[in-house]
Amino acid sequence: MREDLDVVVERDPSVRSCLEAALHPALTALWTHRVAHRLHAAGRRLPARVLSRWARRLTAVEIHPGAVLGRRVFIDHGAAVVIGETCTIGDDVTIYHQVTLGAVGWWSDNRRPEGARRHPVVGRNVVLGTNATVLGPVTVGDDAVIGAQALVNKDVPEGMRMLAATASGLPPGRRADDVMASIASAGSW
């Protein structure tokens, strides 16, 4: 627990002490997950899911009890983070808000063999930017950066930077060539 408190102080410039870090919502989600994960691994799936659900309502962070999280994982802000059941996250990973580490979808996952991995494996020292989405049984290599708004559905080599398109400006009075592309956001798909 001390290590988790130190990570919050180290990686969140708005937090200046371990006492203040104890109030960070991501810690509630992480600590509850650790208990829920132990219950899940021991076959006590229902109590694990109840704990997970409670943490989600309290923190807006959804971590399936089956997910495996490494040491010093830091979830900054936390709102709308989703981590799926067969996901594995390495040590020293930073996850920003609205990140999804999910499966492709039931239409694909229902055809996988029983016990097959459906969610990503995230290596050590990875940064997952705001609203990044990593889907399916892909592997994100150590020291990779998944930028804000990036959609990843293929393996990411160690140290790779996966970046989404950057917004571009249009002078006032000039019409966009593609109106739908200019008004649609990532969340509208």
Short mmCIF file of C-alpha atoms in Angstrom, two decimals:
data_model
loop_
_atom_site.label_atom_id
_atom_site.label_comp_id
_atom_site.label_asym_id
_atom_site.label_seq_id
_atom_site.Cartn_x
_atom_site.Cartn_y
_atom_site.Cartn_z
CA MET A 1 0.00 0.00 0.00
CA ARG A 2 2.87 2.33 0.78
CA GLU A 3 4.29 1.74 -2.69
CA ASP A 4 0.91 2.68 -4.23
CA LEU A 5 0.77 5.89 -2.19
CA ASP A 6 4.30 6.81 -3.27
CA VAL A 7 3.40 6.25 -6.94
CA VAL A 8 0.45 8.65 -6.70
CA VAL A 9 2.66 11.33 -5.14
CA GLU A 10 5.36 10.72 -7.77
CA ARG A 11 3.11 10.74 -10.86
CA ASP A 12 0.34 13.20 -9.96
CA PRO A 13 1.69 16.76 -9.61
CA SER A 14 -1.50 17.87 -7.83
CA VAL A 15 -0.84 15.46 -4.93
CA ARG A 16 1.82 16.54 -2.47
CA SER A 17 1.70 13.99 0.35
CA CYS A 18 0.90 10.35 1.05
CA LEU A 19 -2.02 11.46 3.20
CA GLU A 20 -3.46 13.36 0.24
CA ALA A 21 -2.68 10.42 -2.05
CA ALA A 22 -4.82 8.16 0.15
CA LEU A 23 -7.84 10.12 -1.10
CA HIS A 24 -7.02 9.47 -4.77
CA PRO A 25 -9.99 7.59 -6.30
CA ALA A 26 -7.79 5.26 -8.31
CA LEU A 27 -6.29 3.83 -5.13
CA THR A 28 -9.73 2.78 -3.92
CA ALA A 29 -10.26 1.01 -7.25
CA LEU A 30 -6.82 -0.67 -7.19
CA TRP A 31 -6.96 -1.76 -3.57
CA THR A 32 -10.48 -3.11 -3.94
CA HIS A 33 -9.39 -4.94 -7.09
CA ARG A 34 -6.59 -6.68 -5.23
CA VAL A 35 -9.07 -8.12 -2.73
CA ALA A 36 -11.59 -8.97 -5.47
CA HIS A 37 -8.86 -10.64 -7.55
CA ARG A 38 -7.87 -12.91 -4.66
CA LEU A 39 -11.50 -13.89 -4.17
CA HIS A 40 -11.91 -14.53 -7.90
CA ALA A 41 -8.75 -16.67 -8.04
CA ALA A 42 -10.04 -18.69 -5.07
CA GLY A 43 -13.26 -19.44 -6.95
CA ARG A 44 -15.39 -16.97 -4.97
CA ARG A 45 -16.57 -15.19 -8.10
CA LEU A 46 -19.81 -13.71 -6.77
CA PRO A 47 -18.26 -11.85 -3.80
CA ALA A 48 -15.46 -10.73 -6.14
CA ARG A 49 -18.00 -9.29 -8.59
CA VAL A 50 -19.88 -7.55 -5.77
CA LEU A 51 -16.67 -5.85 -4.62
CA SER A 52 -15.81 -4.92 -8.19
CA ARG A 53 -19.26 -3.44 -8.71
CA TRP A 54 -19.01 -1.45 -5.47
CA ALA A 55 -15.62 -0.02 -6.51
CA ARG A 56 -17.00 0.90 -9.93
CA ARG A 57 -19.92 2.82 -8.41
CA LEU A 58 -17.60 4.61 -6.03
CA THR A 59 -14.73 5.43 -8.40
CA ALA A 60 -16.01 5.08 -12.02
CA VAL A 61 -13.14 2.63 -12.63
CA GLU A 62 -14.20 -0.83 -13.80
CA ILE A 63 -11.61 -3.56 -13.27
CA HIS A 64 -12.81 -7.14 -13.73
CA PRO A 65 -11.75 -9.29 -10.76
CA GLY A 66 -10.04 -11.71 -13.14
CA ALA A 67 -7.65 -9.07 -14.51
CA VAL A 68 -4.02 -9.28 -13.35
CA LEU A 69 -2.38 -5.97 -12.41
CA GLY A 70 1.32 -5.50 -11.74
CA ARG A 71 2.96 -3.35 -9.10
CA ARG A 72 2.87 0.44 -9.13
CA VAL A 73 0.06 0.67 -11.68
CA PHE A 74 -1.19 4.26 -11.64
CA ILE A 75 -4.62 5.27 -12.90
CA ASP A 76 -4.70 9.05 -13.20
CA HIS A 77 -8.15 10.61 -12.72
CA GLY A 78 -9.71 7.18 -13.21
CA ALA A 79 -13.07 8.13 -14.69
CA ALA A 80 -14.35 5.64 -17.27
CA VAL A 81 -11.36 3.27 -17.20
CA VAL A 82 -12.36 -0.29 -18.18
CA ILE A 83 -10.04 -3.30 -17.73
CA GLY A 84 -11.34 -6.68 -18.96
CA GLU A 85 -11.26 -10.11 -17.36
CA THR A 86 -8.30 -11.68 -19.18
CA CYS A 87 -6.22 -8.50 -19.25
CA THR A 88 -2.73 -8.54 -17.77
CA ILE A 89 -0.97 -5.27 -16.93
CA GLY A 90 2.75 -5.10 -16.13
CA ASP A 91 4.58 -3.10 -13.48
CA ASP A 92 4.89 0.71 -13.57
CA VAL A 93 2.07 1.27 -16.08
CA THR A 94 0.30 4.64 -16.20
CA ILE A 95 -3.33 4.69 -17.34
CA TYR A 96 -5.18 7.95 -17.96
CA HIS A 97 -8.95 8.44 -17.86
CA GLN A 98 -11.33 6.85 -20.37
CA VAL A 99 -8.90 4.06 -21.30
CA THR A 100 -10.45 0.76 -22.40
CA LEU A 101 -8.50 -2.49 -22.30
CA GLY A 102 -11.25 -4.64 -23.71
CA ALA A 103 -12.32 -7.53 -25.86
CA VAL A 104 -13.26 -7.28 -29.52
CA GLY A 105 -16.89 -8.28 -28.93
CA TRP A 106 -19.12 -11.27 -28.31
CA TRP A 107 -19.45 -11.98 -32.05
CA SER A 108 -15.75 -12.82 -32.10
CA ASP A 109 -15.07 -13.85 -28.52
CA ASN A 110 -17.81 -16.49 -28.37
CA ARG A 111 -15.91 -18.44 -31.04
CA ARG A 112 -12.66 -18.49 -29.02
CA PRO A 113 -11.84 -21.71 -27.13
CA GLU A 114 -12.83 -21.83 -23.46
CA GLY A 115 -10.20 -20.03 -21.36
CA ALA A 116 -8.62 -18.25 -24.35
CA ARG A 117 -7.37 -14.73 -23.78
CA ARG A 118 -9.78 -12.05 -25.01
CA HIS A 119 -8.10 -8.94 -23.64
CA PRO A 120 -4.72 -7.19 -24.01
CA VAL A 121 -1.46 -7.93 -22.27
CA VAL A 122 0.26 -4.65 -21.41
CA GLY A 123 4.01 -4.73 -20.75
CA ARG A 124 6.08 -2.83 -18.18
CA ASN A 125 6.50 0.97 -18.18
CA VAL A 126 3.67 1.53 -20.67
CA VAL A 127 1.70 4.78 -20.82
CA LEU A 128 -1.92 4.61 -22.02
CA GLY A 129 -3.14 8.10 -22.93
CA THR A 130 -6.57 9.59 -22.39
CA ASN A 131 -9.34 7.74 -24.25
CA ALA A 132 -6.92 5.16 -25.68
CA THR A 133 -8.64 1.92 -26.67
CA VAL A 134 -6.77 -1.39 -26.87
CA LEU A 135 -8.99 -4.25 -28.03
CA GLY A 136 -8.55 -7.98 -28.32
CA PRO A 137 -5.82 -10.43 -27.36
CA VAL A 138 -3.02 -8.11 -28.43
CA THR A 139 0.30 -7.53 -26.70
CA VAL A 140 1.63 -4.05 -25.94
CA GLY A 141 5.40 -4.27 -25.51
CA ASP A 142 7.40 -2.80 -22.65
CA ASP A 143 8.05 0.97 -22.70
CA ALA A 144 5.39 1.60 -25.37
CA VAL A 145 3.18 4.69 -25.41
CA ILE A 146 -0.40 4.49 -26.62
CA GLY A 147 -1.37 8.10 -27.28
CA ALA A 148 -4.63 9.86 -26.49
CA GLN A 149 -7.57 8.68 -28.62
CA ALA A 150 -5.52 5.92 -30.27
CA LEU A 151 -7.30 2.71 -31.26
CA VAL A 152 -5.04 -0.34 -31.10
CA ASN A 153 -6.10 -3.79 -32.29
CA LYS A 154 -2.74 -5.24 -33.34
CA ASP A 155 0.40 -6.04 -31.34
CA VAL A 156 2.59 -3.08 -30.40
CA PRO A 157 6.37 -3.68 -30.38
CA GLU A 158 8.51 -2.72 -27.40
CA GLY A 159 9.17 1.03 -27.22
CA MET A 160 6.71 1.88 -30.03
CA ARG A 161 4.65 5.08 -29.94
CA MET A 162 1.08 4.60 -31.23
CA LEU A 163 -0.45 8.01 -31.87
CA ALA A 164 -3.89 9.05 -33.09
CA ALA A 165 -4.38 11.74 -35.70
CA THR A 166 -3.95 15.27 -34.38
CA ALA A 167 -6.70 17.84 -34.81
CA SER A 168 -6.15 20.43 -37.52
CA GLY A 169 -7.54 23.94 -37.77
CA LEU A 170 -9.59 25.67 -40.44
CA PRO A 171 -9.65 29.46 -40.74
CA PRO A 172 -13.00 31.15 -39.96
CA GLY A 173 -15.32 31.30 -42.97
CA ARG A 174 -13.66 28.39 -44.80
CA ARG A 175 -15.85 25.32 -45.27
CA ALA A 176 -14.64 21.83 -44.49
CA ASP A 177 -14.41 19.43 -47.42
CA ASP A 178 -15.87 16.60 -45.35
CA VAL A 179 -18.51 17.99 -42.99
CA MET A 180 -19.07 14.66 -41.18
CA ALA A 181 -15.36 14.25 -40.46
CA SER A 182 -15.17 17.80 -39.16
CA ILE A 183 -18.03 17.46 -36.65
CA ALA A 184 -17.78 13.83 -35.56
CA SER A 185 -15.84 12.89 -32.45
CA ALA A 186 -14.22 9.59 -31.49
CA GLY A 187 -17.13 8.87 -29.15
CA SER A 188 -19.75 9.24 -31.90
CA TRP A 189 -18.83 6.04 -33.68
#
